[in-house]
Amino acid sequence: MEQFRGVGDKATLVKITVLRGNNLRGNKAESILNYVRAEFNGIVLGDSHKLDAAVDQGVDYNFTCSFECSDAAHTLDDMAHKPVILTVIEVLPKEKKQKEEKTAVIGQAIVDLLPLLHDVTVCVPEPLLSGVQLSDSNLLKVTVETAYSVPEVWNPVSGSGPLSSYVAALQVPLTAEKEQVLMFSNGLLKVGGESEPMGRPRKWPLGPLLAPGAQFIPGASMEGEPIEMEDGDLTSIEDRDFRKEAETNKKRVSWDTERRCFLDADGAGEDETQLSFHGVAYVDMAPLLYPGARRVRGAYRLYPFYDSDLLVKVKVASTTAIQGFFRIWCCWGLPSGSGLRHCISMYADSRTYIIIEIALEKSLVPKRSPEELAKRVMELIPPRAPLPRRPAGAERAVQEYQAQIASVAGQVLEQYQQLFGPAFLPGEKPLDPTSQEQRKTKLLGELNYSGKYFAFKEQIKYSVVRIVREKMLRTEAFSDPEQLQAFLSQLYVFLVDEMHVALNKTLSVDAQETQPRPLVDCAQLIHFAKEAQLNGDYQLAAEYYQEQLTRDRSDPAHWFDYGVLYMLTADYQKAEECFHYAVSMEQTHLPSLLMCGILAEMGGRLEEAETFFEGATCVDPANVVAWTLFGLFYEGQENSIQTEMAFLEATKQQRAALVVTPPCRVETRDPDVWALFGHIHHLTGEFGKAQECYERTLDFVTDATDTHPIYLRLGSIYLQEGEFQRAKTTYLRACKSSPSCLTWLGLGIACYRLGELTEAEDALTEANILNNGNAEVWGYLSLVCLQVSSPVHRNRIHKTLNLQKEAVLREIKALQDHVGFGNPCF
């Protein structure tokens, strides 16, 4: 880096011009004789001319003063943290026999040399820093807020007692050759009783100024943040009650002071200076090495100061790669006044801590912007144009029906022309209108004789069946009578007497026959697929997913679900194709981005994996899973700083969702978190813990993202524990929110165990309609029918079973022996 010009070189002149003063008020009502005095770094730069101004009127000073900036006096660091002080002074009228004039301070203005104030111009003939210097340098801001829960022996000073001072200090290397101790003096001891207000202004690191309010930095205030988002100590769930009590009622020392430091590119190195402070806090600076990080803030515990402890901390810090900045641990102290040396051991007893913020103008490690990451993801997976919308569900069934009608009409017209074609030729005699009925009879007779009439009926019949099923398989009842009437009117258009006969025949297929898979809506398809997936029937799940994609290929969630199925079958190539397709449909689809990252890492494409994971954290910065996977990725690459960054962020986001309830129990506001805990316990066989988590999930006002597996697993636990009424209630909720074969089966089993055989048969029949291949459904239907039906019905209902559940099979055989019907060898 280009070195800053020394005192022997040409120094840079800084000019300060005060243009105008407004709304001045003095001791006299008529006019004010006043002038402006400019001071910087403890030196008076000059006074303006004395000017007379009317009260509440402006006065044009046009006063210019200057100072030289060099590395010996008035340094860049001085300019970073010391303001120009402008004092407006009134000259009071002389009284009789008064030799010297008296003055009074009207007010003071504090000029921050970083953001410039109105009516004051600060200029230099040339830039203080070259472009290279500006790029390589940085601005450090250190803010010491408040030390809480200080020892009880720290009492306000009485008039006769010794003077106590409360000072914090930090030693910072400004350049490779120069270090400086930052002093935070004038700490104010308070007895507590109320919280420090948020948004309070930050103070300059100066002594008391003449005008009230002049000690505050313009436009700089302290904004709090949730404890779980802090760095430092005392951020756990168990510390929150103590923090709340300490920051409200306990004694504290307040500074609220910000100190700025200008750091050049060589401002680094190890500090070997021993600071003999009575108390010390250790601030971990590692988070400032995270990509894009510019700030650490938190509550840091104060410990009794011992040289040996400090040496250990310095030794640990020296082994950490943190080049280009001061060491990872820095020391803070609270030197006390006379008579307080005996309170060193009381820091631990009082659990004293201090709130500190350290911020940089520019991050030490650059971070890729969301726009750059989005562009990179787009390069890896180019977006696809939206697919044309295809009709689905009832709309598609109606269109198919209309197409069938058009096709049948065309074929009937063709038959009509074959019978009466000569009448349509040019010059032939037109058909007699009076014989139209005869021609119709002849046409119908021909169609019946040839079998075409039956073929046409069957062709249209299945289209009508599809319409009815699509329109009637609703997850909720009609709430609007007008909607119901419109629905019935629409059906009436398509249904004729002949179609009723065909429909009734189709819907009353004998139980021994193979029924076609029911036509269902998109939500039910997904439920069926996931149920098959949970049961390990991957082939059936794949069929459902394929049907879902046939209906709608533009929804990334469908491709993601299909990719997950391929992951379960270890077909990683096809899984990756599905996830890539999902991202091409929606570049910000978070689950697919994460899976793309996992598969890229598995394939050794580390740069791609990093892009996908980092892109996911930009899509949802509060997502715990995204940050955790990001951390695991960096852990695999043995990148300790990045790993720590990602895991710390995951912890912060997880803490943000946690609250504490007596007696010190951890809870979360997010039902999805409880659902995840429940699934983990269920998979590990801890069904009692899984039950508790699932119950908490369902107690929330807001539903979890996917309640279907929660209902199924919780209902199954209740059945295993013999809590059949609770199982019935759970499965009823499942049937209402997402009806499927397994939800109706669970309800049927619960009703059967409660002795409610009619309700059990109804529920099991619904389950059989949705999936007539589920052997357990047939098994419980057998149990119901063996108790309520005729011997013929009992034999017919269970003779084709292939039941694998031994307990149910034994129960069927025992009941067959008891009632004397059925096939005991079944």
PDB file of N, CA and C in Angstrom, residues 748 752 757-758 760-761 764 779-789 815:
ATOM      1  N   GLY A 748     -61.597 -46.434  10.068  1.00  0.00           N
ATOM      2  CA  GLY A 748     -62.341 -47.685  10.127  1.00  0.00           C
ATOM      3  C   GLY A 748     -61.858 -48.600  11.232  1.00  0.00           C
ATOM      4  N   TYR A 752     -63.996 -49.779  14.451  1.00  0.00           N
ATOM      5  CA  TYR A 752     -64.190 -51.205  14.679  1.00  0.00           C
ATOM      6  C   TYR A 752     -63.805 -51.573  16.113  1.00  0.00           C
ATOM      7  N   LEU A 757     -69.686 -50.639  14.381  1.00  0.00           N
ATOM      8  CA  LEU A 757     -69.480 -51.428  13.177  1.00  0.00           C
ATOM      9  C   LEU A 757     -70.022 -50.748  11.931  1.00  0.00           C
ATOM     10  N   THR A 758     -71.150 -50.051  12.037  1.00  0.00           N
ATOM     11  CA  THR A 758     -71.701 -49.365  10.865  1.00  0.00           C
ATOM     12  C   THR A 758     -70.741 -48.286  10.379  1.00  0.00           C
ATOM     13  N   ALA A 760     -67.584 -48.148  11.007  1.00  0.00           N
ATOM     14  CA  ALA A 760     -66.370 -48.815  10.537  1.00  0.00           C
ATOM     15  C   ALA A 760     -66.529 -49.284   9.098  1.00  0.00           C
ATOM     16  N   GLU A 761     -67.689 -49.889   8.790  1.00  0.00           N
ATOM     17  CA  GLU A 761     -67.911 -50.374   7.423  1.00  0.00           C
ATOM     18  C   GLU A 761     -67.939 -49.216   6.424  1.00  0.00           C
ATOM     19  N   LEU A 764     -64.299 -48.026   5.935  1.00  0.00           N
ATOM     20  CA  LEU A 764     -63.503 -48.998   5.188  1.00  0.00           C
ATOM     21  C   LEU A 764     -63.940 -49.064   3.722  1.00  0.00           C
ATOM     22  N   GLY A 779     -58.950 -56.873   4.938  1.00  0.00           N
ATOM     23  CA  GLY A 779     -58.936 -57.653   6.178  1.00  0.00           C
ATOM     24  C   GLY A 779     -59.942 -57.123   7.192  1.00  0.00           C
ATOM     25  N   TYR A 780     -59.971 -55.824   7.409  1.00  0.00           N
ATOM     26  CA  TYR A 780     -60.916 -55.260   8.376  1.00  0.00           C
ATOM     27  C   TYR A 780     -62.346 -55.278   7.853  1.00  0.00           C
ATOM     28  N   LEU A 781     -62.505 -55.181   6.523  1.00  0.00           N
ATOM     29  CA  LEU A 781     -63.847 -55.381   5.978  1.00  0.00           C
ATOM     30  C   LEU A 781     -64.332 -56.795   6.275  1.00  0.00           C
ATOM     31  N   SER A 782     -63.416 -57.746   6.215  1.00  0.00           N
ATOM     32  CA  SER A 782     -63.768 -59.125   6.551  1.00  0.00           C
ATOM     33  C   SER A 782     -64.212 -59.236   8.001  1.00  0.00           C
ATOM     34  N   LEU A 783     -63.474 -58.592   8.896  1.00  0.00           N
ATOM     35  CA  LEU A 783     -63.832 -58.648  10.311  1.00  0.00           C
ATOM     36  C   LEU A 783     -65.216 -58.045  10.547  1.00  0.00           C
ATOM     37  N   VAL A 784     -65.480 -56.900   9.892  1.00  0.00           N
ATOM     38  CA  VAL A 784     -66.786 -56.266  10.057  1.00  0.00           C
ATOM     39  C   VAL A 784     -67.884 -57.167   9.517  1.00  0.00           C
ATOM     40  N   CYS A 785     -67.689 -57.687   8.291  1.00  0.00           N
ATOM     41  CA  CYS A 785     -68.738 -58.472   7.644  1.00  0.00           C
ATOM     42  C   CYS A 785     -68.960 -59.816   8.326  1.00  0.00           C
ATOM     43  N   LEU A 786     -67.912 -60.361   8.931  1.00  0.00           N
ATOM     44  CA  LEU A 786     -68.096 -61.614   9.655  1.00  0.00           C
ATOM     45  C   LEU A 786     -69.002 -61.438  10.862  1.00  0.00           C
ATOM     46  N   GLN A 787     -69.159 -60.209  11.330  1.00  0.00           N
ATOM     47  CA  GLN A 787     -70.016 -59.959  12.484  1.00  0.00           C
ATOM     48  C   GLN A 787     -71.398 -59.434  12.115  1.00  0.00           C
ATOM     49  N   VAL A 788     -71.548 -58.845  10.922  1.00  0.00           N
ATOM     50  CA  VAL A 788     -72.823 -58.200  10.622  1.00  0.00           C
ATOM     51  C   VAL A 788     -73.505 -58.732   9.366  1.00  0.00           C
ATOM     52  N   SER A 789     -72.839 -59.515   8.537  1.00  0.00           N
ATOM     53  CA  SER A 789     -73.412 -59.895   7.241  1.00  0.00           C
ATOM     54  C   SER A 789     -73.763 -61.367   7.192  1.00  0.00           C
ATOM     55  N   LEU A 815     -62.210 -65.372  14.386  1.00  0.00           N
ATOM     56  CA  LEU A 815     -63.607 -64.956  14.265  1.00  0.00           C
ATOM     57  C   LEU A 815     -64.367 -65.898  13.342  1.00  0.00           C
TER      58      LEU A 815
END
